Amino acid sequence: MINKILVTGSSGQIGSELVMALRGIYGSENVIASDKCPNAPEKIKKSGPFEQLDVLDKEAIAALIDKHQINAIVHLAAILSAVGEKNPMLAWNININGMLNVLELSREKNIKRVLIPSSIAAFGPSTPVDNTPQETVLKPTTMYGITKVAGELLADYYVAKYGMDVRGLRYPGIISNETLPGGGTTDYAVAIYYDAVKFGKYECFLSENTMLPMMYMPDCLKATIDLFQADKSTLKHFSDFNVGAFSVTPKLMAESIRKYIPDFEITYKPDFRQAIADSWPNSIDDSCAREEWGWKPSFDLDLMTKDMLEVIGNKHKQGHI
Ligand code: AKB
């Protein structure tokens, strides 16, 4: 039975919300949040255990596993695409060596289940762009993508060679209103909502028709937890599930925002992140996730826009942003 979960990278965009969701299911004391940065969000620190942890420090991870009698790990600590292109060796080191520390310790200490996300960044310019299949060409052109492909292969290797239970899903761009994303190419899709509320305008670092797969945080949490809890016997894949929700361009997102903020203005000033976005798919075929563990998203673009603007609008009124 899974009853003590360690989450790495718990102060990040996904971690800060996933920890709270997992604590709701498994009990606050049973979900150990950890992050390299000692300043965890207040709600994480107040609601349960938090430990400072650098995933490159294998001994420190081992000590935490022993201290808390961890038997499952959700490994979120990673460098994202844009930061990874600015510092490729940092991305390689954290994403590969950090992951190997988690996989090796999981093997040594008989950790029952490990979840390590991958990303649409595992795909590259030679991958079919529309309705990208589960099994397809994986030749990414970013260091982040290279680490994600290697990560998927490593995870499957540990499953096949050691009979371990390692799972993962290829996140699209994740949009949320609690913790800002850190250093990705899809970050515009969060910033646009904050700037729409605060300034009524946004300058986008991708061009207007750049189509990318995206997902709202409630669906991201659902996908992650559903895969984490899925009955192993139903899984044919392990570490590389495509998961989709909707696809969107900056222009379509601006139109969705104008339904609520009619004067919203968007301008475009593509930077180095355009080349990254251009190497990723437009849309994702997630039929394997649907068949093997019942994946089904709840939010489309307009439903998400309504919720994002409500939540961020309230934060703005209360002077929090
Ligand atoms: C990024 O933009 O780097 C991430 C991702 C798609 O994995 N959000």
GROMACS .gro file of C-alpha atoms and ligand atoms in nm:
model
  329
    1MET     CA    1   0.000   0.000   0.000
    2ILE     CA    2   0.123   0.351  -0.087
    3ASN     CA    3   0.120   0.548   0.238
    4LYS     CA    4   0.424   0.781   0.256
    5ILE     CA    5   0.492   0.994  -0.049
    6LEU     CA    6   0.793   1.218  -0.111
    7VAL     CA    7   0.736   1.501  -0.360
    8THR     CA    8   1.047   1.672  -0.500
    9GLY     CA    9   1.025   2.020  -0.652
   10SER     CA   10   0.721   2.081  -0.435
   11SER     CA   11   0.737   2.460  -0.444
   12GLY     CA   12   0.703   2.478  -0.823
   13GLN     CA   13   0.395   2.549  -1.032
   14ILE     CA   14   0.265   2.191  -1.023
   15GLY     CA   15   0.423   2.078  -0.696
   16SER     CA   16   0.267   2.349  -0.484
   17GLU     CA   17  -0.083   2.237  -0.587
   18LEU     CA   18  -0.016   1.865  -0.622
   19VAL     CA   19   0.115   1.840  -0.265
   20MET     CA   20  -0.209   1.989  -0.131
   21ALA     CA   21  -0.419   1.753  -0.345
   22LEU     CA   22  -0.215   1.448  -0.235
   23ARG     CA   23  -0.237   1.556   0.130
   24GLY     CA   24  -0.616   1.566   0.089
   25ILE     CA   25  -0.611   1.203  -0.026
   26TYR     CA   26  -0.329   1.041   0.173
   27GLY     CA   27  -0.331   1.260   0.486
   28SER     CA   28  -0.120   1.570   0.550
   29GLU     CA   29   0.150   1.395   0.753
   30ASN     CA   30   0.197   1.133   0.481
   31VAL     CA   31   0.299   1.364   0.197
   32ILE     CA   32   0.651   1.500   0.249
   33ALA     CA   33   0.705   1.811   0.042
   34SER     CA   34   1.064   1.893  -0.057
   35ASP     CA   35   1.235   2.160  -0.259
   36LYS     CA   36   1.583   2.297  -0.312
   37CYS     CA   37   1.460   2.640  -0.207
   38PRO     CA   38   1.404   2.661   0.172
   39ASN     CA   39   1.122   2.917   0.137
   40ALA     CA   40   0.829   2.688   0.066
   41PRO     CA   41   0.482   2.839   0.015
   42GLU     CA   42   0.313   2.900   0.355
   43LYS     CA   43   0.027   2.657   0.286
   44ILE     CA   44   0.276   2.376   0.218
   45LYS     CA   45   0.475   2.444   0.534
   46LYS     CA   46   0.166   2.488   0.752
   47SER     CA   47  -0.024   2.184   0.629
   48GLY     CA   48   0.241   1.911   0.665
   49PRO     CA   49   0.609   1.815   0.657
   50PHE     CA   50   0.849   2.014   0.439
   51GLU     CA   51   1.218   1.934   0.389
   52GLN     CA   52   1.481   2.128   0.200
   53LEU     CA   53   1.628   1.886  -0.055
   54ASP     CA   54   1.867   1.914  -0.348
   55VAL     CA   55   1.796   1.622  -0.583
   56LEU     CA   56   2.165   1.614  -0.679
   57ASP     CA   57   2.247   1.515  -0.321
   58LYS     CA   58   2.186   1.140  -0.327
   59GLU     CA   59   2.276   1.090   0.039
   60ALA     CA   60   2.029   1.357   0.146
   61ILE     CA   61   1.751   1.188  -0.055
   62ALA     CA   62   1.843   0.853   0.101
   63ALA     CA   63   1.833   1.005   0.450
   64LEU     CA   64   1.487   1.155   0.383
   65ILE     CA   65   1.352   0.825   0.254
   66ASP     CA   66   1.472   0.654   0.574
   67LYS     CA   67   1.360   0.932   0.808
   68HIS     CA   68   1.003   0.939   0.678
   69GLN     CA   69   0.981   0.572   0.569
   70ILE     CA   70   0.889   0.687   0.220
   71ASN     CA   71   0.741   0.422  -0.009
   72ALA     CA   72   0.641   0.634  -0.312
   73ILE     CA   73   0.805   0.929  -0.488
   74VAL     CA   74   0.664   1.195  -0.718
   75HIS     CA   75   0.973   1.351  -0.874
   76LEU     CA   76   0.890   1.697  -1.007
   77ALA     CA   77   1.223   1.880  -0.962
   78ALA     CA   78   1.335   1.978  -1.312
   79ILE     CA   79   1.468   2.261  -1.528
   80LEU     CA   80   1.216   2.364  -1.798
   81SER     CA   81   1.270   2.438  -2.167
   82ALA     CA   82   1.355   2.810  -2.177
   83VAL     CA   83   1.592   2.804  -1.880
   84GLY     CA   84   1.735   2.480  -2.020
   85GLU     CA   85   1.824   2.649  -2.348
   86LYS     CA   86   2.002   2.925  -2.159
   87ASN     CA   87   2.189   2.673  -1.944
   88PRO     CA   88   2.192   2.330  -2.113
   89MET     CA   89   2.439   2.170  -1.871
   90LEU     CA   90   2.227   2.273  -1.573
   91ALA     CA   91   1.923   2.113  -1.742
   92TRP     CA   92   2.118   1.792  -1.810
   93ASN     CA   93   2.257   1.777  -1.459
   94ILE     CA   94   1.930   1.837  -1.269
   95ASN     CA   95   1.700   1.650  -1.506
   96ILE     CA   96   1.919   1.344  -1.567
   97ASN     CA   97   2.141   1.312  -1.261
   98GLY     CA   98   1.862   1.418  -1.025
   99MET     CA   99   1.633   1.161  -1.185
  100LEU     CA  100   1.896   0.886  -1.172
  101ASN     CA  101   1.944   0.953  -0.800
  102VAL     CA  102   1.569   0.905  -0.750
  103LEU     CA  103   1.555   0.591  -0.966
  104GLU     CA  104   1.863   0.429  -0.812
  105LEU     CA  105   1.748   0.498  -0.455
  106SER     CA  106   1.401   0.373  -0.542
  107ARG     CA  107   1.559   0.049  -0.662
  108GLU     CA  108   1.788   0.019  -0.359
  109LYS     CA  109   1.516   0.099  -0.108
  110ASN     CA  110   1.228  -0.089  -0.272
  111ILE     CA  111   1.015   0.218  -0.330
  112LYS     CA  112   0.677   0.085  -0.440
  113ARG     CA  113   0.584   0.353  -0.695
  114VAL     CA  114   0.762   0.642  -0.867
  115LEU     CA  115   0.601   0.906  -1.087
  116ILE     CA  116   0.824   1.123  -1.306
  117PRO     CA  117   0.659   1.357  -1.556
  118SER     CA  118   0.775   1.390  -1.914
  119SER     CA  119   0.658   1.664  -2.151
  120ILE     CA  120   0.548   1.744  -2.507
  121ALA     CA  121   0.910   1.867  -2.527
  122ALA     CA  122   1.003   1.502  -2.590
  123PHE     CA  123   0.880   1.561  -2.946
  124GLY     CA  124   1.073   1.750  -3.211
  125PRO     CA  125   1.041   1.910  -3.553
  126SER     CA  126   1.029   1.574  -3.734
  127THR     CA  127   0.740   1.446  -3.517
  128PRO     CA  128   0.393   1.462  -3.683
  129VAL     CA  129   0.251   1.793  -3.551
  130ASP     CA  130  -0.122   1.724  -3.555
  131ASN     CA  131  -0.277   1.470  -3.324
  132THR     CA  132   0.075   1.352  -3.237
  133PRO     CA  133   0.060   0.976  -3.173
  134GLN     CA  134   0.173   0.799  -2.857
  135GLU     CA  135   0.438   0.603  -3.046
  136THR     CA  136   0.622   0.837  -3.281
  137VAL     CA  137   0.950   1.007  -3.369
  138LEU     CA  138   1.127   1.140  -3.057
  139LYS     CA  139   1.402   1.369  -3.182
  140PRO     CA  140   1.377   1.688  -2.976
  141THR     CA  141   1.601   1.986  -3.048
  142THR     CA  142   1.609   2.133  -2.694
  143MET     CA  143   1.823   2.010  -2.405
  144TYR     CA  144   1.505   1.991  -2.195
  145GLY     CA  145   1.346   1.765  -2.457
  146ILE     CA  146   1.658   1.549  -2.479
  147THR     CA  147   1.648   1.498  -2.100
  148LYS     CA  148   1.277   1.413  -2.120
  149VAL     CA  149   1.331   1.145  -2.388
  150ALA     CA  150   1.626   1.002  -2.195
  151GLY     CA  151   1.413   1.016  -1.880
  152GLU     CA  152   1.129   0.821  -2.041
  153LEU     CA  153   1.375   0.557  -2.165
  154LEU     CA  154   1.547   0.533  -1.827
  155ALA     CA  155   1.216   0.496  -1.645
  156ASP     CA  156   1.105   0.218  -1.882
  157TYR     CA  157   1.446   0.054  -1.836
  158TYR     CA  158   1.395   0.040  -1.458
  159VAL     CA  159   1.049  -0.109  -1.514
  160ALA     CA  160   1.177  -0.376  -1.754
  161LYS     CA  161   1.507  -0.460  -1.584
  162TYR     CA  162   1.413  -0.439  -1.217
  163GLY     CA  163   1.036  -0.488  -1.229
  164MET     CA  164   0.984  -0.147  -1.069
  165ASP     CA  165   0.667   0.060  -1.093
  166VAL     CA  166   0.771   0.388  -1.259
  167ARG     CA  167   0.507   0.600  -1.434
  168GLY     CA  168   0.503   0.924  -1.625
  169LEU     CA  169   0.298   1.147  -1.851
  170ARG     CA  170   0.389   1.400  -2.119
  171TYR     CA  171   0.257   1.725  -1.980
  172PRO     CA  172   0.142   1.988  -2.227
  173GLY     CA  173   0.172   2.354  -2.119
  174ILE     CA  174   0.013   2.380  -1.775
  175ILE     CA  175  -0.194   2.690  -1.694
  176SER     CA  176  -0.263   2.782  -1.333
  177ASN     CA  177  -0.342   3.074  -1.103
  178GLU     CA  178  -0.156   2.992  -0.781
  179THR     CA  179   0.217   2.952  -0.839
  180LEU     CA  180   0.381   3.101  -1.147
  181PRO     CA  181   0.558   2.861  -1.383
  182GLY     CA  182   0.936   2.888  -1.388
  183GLY     CA  183   1.120   2.912  -1.715
  184GLY     CA  184   0.907   2.730  -1.973
  185THR     CA  185   0.804   2.813  -2.330
  186THR     CA  186   0.434   2.780  -2.252
  187ASP     CA  187   0.458   3.036  -1.966
  188TYR     CA  188   0.299   3.304  -2.186
  189ALA     CA  189  -0.033   3.125  -2.136
  190VAL     CA  190  -0.021   3.210  -1.765
  191ALA     CA  191   0.133   3.558  -1.791
  192ILE     CA  192  -0.134   3.666  -2.043
  193TYR     CA  193  -0.410   3.627  -1.779
  194TYR     CA  194  -0.222   3.819  -1.509
  195ASP     CA  195  -0.140   4.104  -1.749
  196ALA     CA  196  -0.497   4.108  -1.885
  197VAL     CA  197  -0.628   4.163  -1.531
  198LYS     CA  198  -0.356   4.404  -1.418
  199PHE     CA  199  -0.293   4.611  -1.733
  200GLY     CA  200  -0.557   4.515  -1.992
  201LYS     CA  201  -0.277   4.429  -2.237
  202TYR     CA  202   0.000   4.176  -2.293
  203GLU     CA  203   0.312   4.152  -2.508
  204CYS     CA  204   0.353   3.790  -2.613
  205PHE     CA  205   0.693   3.627  -2.670
  206LEU     CA  206   0.541   3.381  -2.920
  207SER     CA  207   0.380   3.475  -3.254
  208GLU     CA  208   0.002   3.495  -3.284
  209ASN     CA  209  -0.060   3.163  -3.461
  210THR     CA  210   0.171   2.939  -3.256
  211MET     CA  211  -0.051   2.643  -3.172
  212LEU     CA  212   0.043   2.438  -2.865
  213PRO     CA  213  -0.130   2.176  -2.649
  214MET     CA  214  -0.229   2.316  -2.307
  215MET     CA  215  -0.408   2.200  -1.992
  216TYR     CA  216  -0.567   2.376  -1.693
  217MET     CA  217  -0.424   2.288  -1.351
  218PRO     CA  218  -0.732   2.101  -1.217
  219ASP     CA  219  -0.700   1.865  -1.514
  220CYS     CA  220  -0.323   1.838  -1.464
  221LEU     CA  221  -0.378   1.736  -1.100
  222LYS     CA  222  -0.644   1.487  -1.204
  223ALA     CA  223  -0.422   1.333  -1.475
  224THR     CA  224  -0.125   1.306  -1.239
  225ILE     CA  225  -0.321   1.154  -0.952
  226ASP     CA  226  -0.526   0.923  -1.176
  227LEU     CA  227  -0.210   0.782  -1.334
  228PHE     CA  228  -0.039   0.759  -0.994
  229GLN     CA  229  -0.331   0.559  -0.858
  230ALA     CA  230  -0.409   0.352  -1.170
  231ASP     CA  231  -0.419  -0.024  -1.131
  232LYS     CA  232  -0.082  -0.144  -1.263
  233SER     CA  233  -0.240  -0.441  -1.440
  234THR     CA  234  -0.430  -0.205  -1.676
  235LEU     CA  235  -0.113  -0.029  -1.793
  236LYS     CA  236   0.058  -0.121  -2.119
  237HIS     CA  237   0.268   0.196  -2.121
  238PHE     CA  238   0.447   0.334  -1.815
  239SER     CA  239   0.656   0.647  -1.838
  240ASP     CA  240   0.540   0.828  -2.150
  241PHE     CA  241   0.163   0.875  -2.166
  242ASN     CA  242   0.041   1.147  -2.403
  243VAL     CA  243  -0.224   1.355  -2.224
  244GLY     CA  244  -0.417   1.631  -2.397
  245ALA     CA  245  -0.686   1.880  -2.305
  246PHE     CA  246  -0.706   2.155  -2.570
  247SER     CA  247  -0.481   2.333  -2.820
  248VAL     CA  248  -0.453   2.708  -2.843
  249THR     CA  249  -0.265   2.996  -3.008
  250PRO     CA  250  -0.192   3.331  -2.838
  251LYS     CA  251  -0.447   3.488  -3.075
  252LEU     CA  252  -0.723   3.242  -2.974
  253MET     CA  253  -0.638   3.291  -2.608
  254ALA     CA  254  -0.666   3.669  -2.649
  255GLU     CA  255  -1.008   3.622  -2.816
  256SER     CA  256  -1.119   3.406  -2.524
  257ILE     CA  257  -1.005   3.675  -2.277
  258ARG     CA  258  -1.193   3.945  -2.477
  259LYS     CA  259  -1.520   3.766  -2.398
  260TYR     CA  260  -1.467   3.895  -2.042
  261ILE     CA  261  -1.232   4.193  -2.094
  262PRO     CA  262  -1.347   4.335  -2.431
  263ASP     CA  263  -1.071   4.598  -2.453
  264PHE     CA  264  -0.789   4.351  -2.393
  265GLU     CA  265  -0.498   4.417  -2.630
  266ILE     CA  266  -0.222   4.178  -2.735
  267THR     CA  267   0.099   4.252  -2.923
  268TYR     CA  268   0.362   4.004  -3.039
  269LYS     CA  269   0.739   4.015  -2.997
  270PRO     CA  270   0.870   3.662  -3.053
  271ASP     CA  271   1.204   3.579  -2.889
  272PHE     CA  272   1.424   3.267  -2.867
  273ARG     CA  273   1.129   3.070  -2.727
  274GLN     CA  274   0.956   3.083  -3.068
  275ALA     CA  275   1.201   2.826  -3.209
  276ILE     CA  276   1.130   2.597  -2.913
  277ALA     CA  277   0.753   2.627  -2.958
  278ASP     CA  278   0.787   2.569  -3.334
  279SER     CA  279   0.955   2.235  -3.264
  280TRP     CA  280   0.660   2.107  -3.055
  281PRO     CA  281   0.327   1.954  -3.167
  282ASN     CA  282   0.001   2.140  -3.229
  283SER     CA  283  -0.216   1.872  -3.072
  284ILE     CA  284  -0.189   1.536  -2.898
  285ASP     CA  285  -0.350   1.195  -2.945
  286ASP     CA  286  -0.404   1.073  -2.590
  287SER     CA  287  -0.611   0.765  -2.667
  288CYS     CA  288  -0.371   0.531  -2.480
  289ALA     CA  289  -0.416   0.732  -2.157
  290ARG     CA  290  -0.793   0.727  -2.212
  291GLU     CA  291  -0.797   0.351  -2.271
  292GLU     CA  292  -0.546   0.240  -2.009
  293TRP     CA  293  -0.641   0.458  -1.711
  294GLY     CA  294  -0.956   0.644  -1.809
  295TRP     CA  295  -0.809   0.988  -1.878
  296LYS     CA  296  -1.066   1.256  -1.968
  297PRO     CA  297  -1.010   1.632  -1.930
  298SER     CA  298  -1.283   1.861  -1.796
  299PHE     CA  299  -1.169   2.210  -1.901
  300ASP     CA  300  -1.168   2.365  -2.248
  301LEU     CA  301  -1.024   2.707  -2.329
  302ASP     CA  302  -1.329   2.921  -2.248
  303LEU     CA  303  -1.413   2.739  -1.924
  304MET     CA  304  -1.055   2.784  -1.813
  305THR     CA  305  -1.047   3.152  -1.914
  306LYS     CA  306  -1.357   3.223  -1.707
  307ASP     CA  307  -1.207   3.058  -1.400
  308MET     CA  308  -0.859   3.210  -1.445
  309LEU     CA  309  -0.998   3.563  -1.479
  310GLU     CA  310  -1.225   3.520  -1.177
  311VAL     CA  311  -0.947   3.393  -0.949
  312ILE     CA  312  -0.681   3.637  -1.070
  313GLY     CA  313  -0.936   3.923  -1.069
  314ASN     CA  314  -1.011   3.852  -0.700
  315LYS     CA  315  -0.640   3.842  -0.614
  316HIS     CA  316  -0.601   4.178  -0.787
  317LYS     CA  317  -0.898   4.333  -0.602
  318GLN     CA  318  -0.753   4.215  -0.271
  319GLY     CA  319  -0.415   4.370  -0.358
  320HIS     CA  320  -0.230   4.036  -0.372
  321ILE     CA  321  -0.097   4.096  -0.724
  322AKB     C1  322   0.785   2.421  -2.090
  322AKB     O1  323   0.729   2.508  -2.157
  322AKB     O2  324   0.907   2.403  -2.087
  322AKB     C2  325   0.697   2.328  -2.008
  322AKB     C3  326   0.666   2.202  -2.082
  322AKB     C4  327   0.575   2.204  -2.198
  322AKB     O3  328   0.714   2.099  -2.047
  322AKB     N1  329   0.577   2.395  -1.970
   0.00000   0.00000   0.00000
